[in-house]
């Protein structure tokens, strides 16, 4: 039972990602981008290494905690930009045992960009009914469809 007249204490948690008006999304995105580039350049890092990088590089002019660096790294994992694994160095610390590595994206080729018609200057007049410019007499198109002899 509560005593009469007691007020519930509201504990305000300090976090660098929030301002008086709410989440500072630009700050979070900027820090995440810098951390992702750090992971790409280094090939992977722990929370402690990332924390040291952020402090030494001067990216942020506010004092950032290791917990906040961990949340940014976990955000990168959630977005699919990084993956996490457990280090084999025996460090049982939460901040030293997890290694965050960047996910390397493969740039896919667009099949349309390989079709010669996509970049052809005559594509606007080319059609099967046009006698002078059609896919049947187009050398680039015929070469594309040609099956190699070694198959």
Short mmCIF file of C-alpha atoms in Angstrom, two decimals:
data_model
loop_
_atom_site.label_atom_id
_atom_site.label_comp_id
_atom_site.label_asym_id
_atom_site.label_seq_id
_atom_site.Cartn_x
_atom_site.Cartn_y
_atom_site.Cartn_z
CA UNK A 1 0.00 0.00 0.00
CA UNK A 2 1.14 3.49 -0.75
CA UNK A 3 1.22 6.11 1.91
CA UNK A 4 -1.06 9.03 1.37
CA UNK A 5 0.55 12.02 -0.29
CA UNK A 6 3.60 10.21 -1.71
CA UNK A 7 4.45 10.99 -5.29
CA UNK A 8 5.80 8.49 -7.74
CA UNK A 9 9.37 9.34 -8.67
CA UNK A 10 10.00 9.66 -12.36
CA UNK A 11 13.50 8.62 -13.29
CA UNK A 12 14.65 10.28 -16.46
CA UNK A 13 17.16 8.13 -18.29
CA UNK A 14 19.91 10.10 -20.00
CA UNK A 15 20.64 9.01 -23.56
CA UNK A 16 22.64 10.87 -26.20
CA UNK A 17 20.21 9.88 -28.93
CA UNK A 18 17.34 11.88 -27.47
CA UNK A 19 16.83 15.60 -27.23
CA UNK A 20 14.10 17.43 -25.36
CA UNK A 21 11.82 16.99 -28.36
CA UNK A 22 12.51 13.31 -29.04
CA UNK A 23 14.82 11.02 -30.97
CA UNK A 24 17.59 12.76 -32.88
CA UNK A 25 17.39 10.56 -35.99
CA UNK A 26 20.01 12.55 -37.92
CA UNK A 27 22.55 12.06 -35.13
CA UNK A 28 21.82 8.32 -34.95
CA UNK A 29 22.11 7.94 -38.72
CA UNK A 30 25.35 9.94 -38.91
CA UNK A 31 26.97 7.95 -36.11
CA UNK A 32 25.76 4.67 -37.62
CA UNK A 33 27.21 5.60 -41.01
CA UNK A 34 30.60 6.47 -39.48
CA UNK A 35 30.64 3.27 -37.46
CA UNK A 36 29.73 1.22 -40.53
CA UNK A 37 32.60 2.82 -42.48
CA UNK A 38 34.92 2.04 -39.56
CA UNK A 39 33.81 -1.60 -39.65
CA UNK A 40 34.35 -1.72 -43.42
CA UNK A 41 37.86 -0.27 -43.15
CA UNK A 42 38.87 -2.45 -40.22
CA UNK A 43 37.01 -5.59 -41.28
CA UNK A 44 35.34 -5.95 -37.89
CA UNK A 45 35.57 -4.60 -34.37
CA UNK A 46 34.39 -5.06 -30.82
CA UNK A 47 32.32 -2.54 -28.91
CA UNK A 48 35.45 -1.36 -27.07
CA UNK A 49 37.37 -0.77 -30.31
CA UNK A 50 34.42 1.06 -31.83
CA UNK A 51 33.98 3.12 -28.66
CA UNK A 52 37.66 4.12 -28.76
CA UNK A 53 37.35 5.05 -32.45
CA UNK A 54 34.31 7.29 -31.85
CA UNK A 55 35.99 9.02 -28.90
CA UNK A 56 39.34 9.56 -30.65
CA UNK A 57 37.95 10.59 -34.04
CA UNK A 58 35.85 13.42 -32.65
CA UNK A 59 32.74 12.40 -34.60
CA UNK A 60 30.57 13.28 -31.64
CA UNK A 61 31.02 16.25 -29.37
CA UNK A 62 28.87 14.64 -26.67
CA UNK A 63 30.12 11.98 -24.27
CA UNK A 64 28.92 8.65 -25.60
CA UNK A 65 28.78 5.46 -23.53
CA UNK A 66 29.69 1.92 -24.47
CA UNK A 67 26.03 0.88 -24.09
CA UNK A 68 25.09 3.43 -26.73
CA UNK A 69 27.83 2.20 -29.08
CA UNK A 70 26.50 -1.33 -28.54
CA UNK A 71 22.99 -0.19 -29.47
CA UNK A 72 24.31 1.46 -32.66
CA UNK A 73 26.16 -1.73 -33.61
CA UNK A 74 23.04 -3.79 -32.91
CA UNK A 75 21.10 -1.36 -35.10
CA UNK A 76 23.53 -2.11 -37.95
CA UNK A 77 22.93 -5.83 -37.39
CA UNK A 78 19.16 -5.29 -37.40
CA UNK A 79 19.37 -3.31 -40.66
CA UNK A 80 21.44 -6.09 -42.26
CA UNK A 81 24.60 -4.00 -42.59
CA UNK A 82 26.63 -5.98 -40.05
CA UNK A 83 26.80 -9.39 -38.43
CA UNK A 84 27.90 -10.35 -34.96
CA UNK A 85 29.99 -13.27 -33.76
CA UNK A 86 31.59 -14.25 -30.48
CA UNK A 87 35.33 -13.63 -30.22
CA UNK A 88 37.57 -16.59 -29.41
CA UNK A 89 39.96 -14.55 -27.28
CA UNK A 90 38.31 -15.61 -24.04
CA UNK A 91 37.18 -12.11 -23.14
CA UNK A 92 33.93 -12.64 -21.24
CA UNK A 93 33.04 -8.95 -21.14
CA UNK A 94 29.88 -7.96 -22.99
CA UNK A 95 31.82 -5.26 -24.80
CA UNK A 96 34.88 -7.34 -25.69
CA UNK A 97 33.39 -10.72 -26.57
CA UNK A 98 31.21 -9.72 -29.52
CA UNK A 99 32.85 -8.92 -32.84
CA UNK A 100 30.78 -6.95 -35.32
CA UNK A 101 31.70 -7.40 -38.98
CA UNK A 102 30.32 -5.53 -41.97
CA UNK A 103 28.17 -7.42 -44.42
CA UNK A 104 29.69 -7.13 -47.85
CA UNK A 105 27.06 -6.42 -50.42
CA UNK A 106 27.40 -7.85 -53.87
CA UNK A 107 26.44 -5.39 -56.50
CA UNK A 108 24.04 -7.20 -58.74
CA UNK A 109 24.00 -6.72 -62.43
CA UNK A 110 20.78 -5.62 -64.00
CA UNK A 111 19.89 -7.99 -66.87
CA UNK A 112 18.41 -5.10 -68.85
CA UNK A 113 21.76 -3.35 -68.94
CA UNK A 114 23.26 -6.34 -70.75
CA UNK A 115 20.68 -6.26 -73.53
CA UNK A 116 22.12 -4.15 -76.35
CA UNK A 117 18.70 -2.59 -76.99
CA UNK A 118 18.91 -0.80 -73.65
CA UNK A 119 21.75 1.44 -74.86
CA UNK A 120 20.97 1.37 -78.56
CA UNK A 121 20.49 4.77 -80.22
CA UNK A 122 17.99 3.19 -82.66
CA UNK A 123 15.74 1.56 -80.04
CA UNK A 124 12.96 4.11 -80.64
CA UNK A 125 12.57 3.08 -84.29
CA UNK A 126 13.45 -0.61 -83.93
CA UNK A 127 10.50 -2.99 -84.22
CA UNK A 128 9.76 -6.39 -85.76
CA UNK A 129 7.64 -4.69 -88.44
CA UNK A 130 10.32 -2.17 -89.46
CA UNK A 131 12.14 -3.53 -92.48
CA UNK A 132 15.40 -1.61 -92.08
CA UNK A 133 15.78 -1.71 -88.29
CA UNK A 134 14.52 -4.79 -86.47
CA UNK A 135 15.84 -7.42 -84.04
CA UNK A 136 16.34 -9.97 -86.85
CA UNK A 137 18.97 -7.89 -88.66
CA UNK A 138 20.57 -6.32 -85.55
CA UNK A 139 24.11 -7.64 -85.18
CA UNK A 140 24.39 -6.81 -81.46
CA UNK A 141 21.10 -8.55 -80.66
CA UNK A 142 22.01 -11.65 -82.70
CA UNK A 143 25.41 -11.86 -80.95
CA UNK A 144 23.70 -11.68 -77.56
CA UNK A 145 21.38 -14.59 -78.39
CA UNK A 146 24.10 -16.72 -79.97
CA UNK A 147 24.86 -19.88 -77.99
CA UNK A 148 28.59 -20.52 -77.48
CA UNK A 149 29.97 -23.62 -79.21
CA UNK A 150 31.56 -25.03 -76.04
CA UNK A 151 28.21 -25.73 -74.32
#
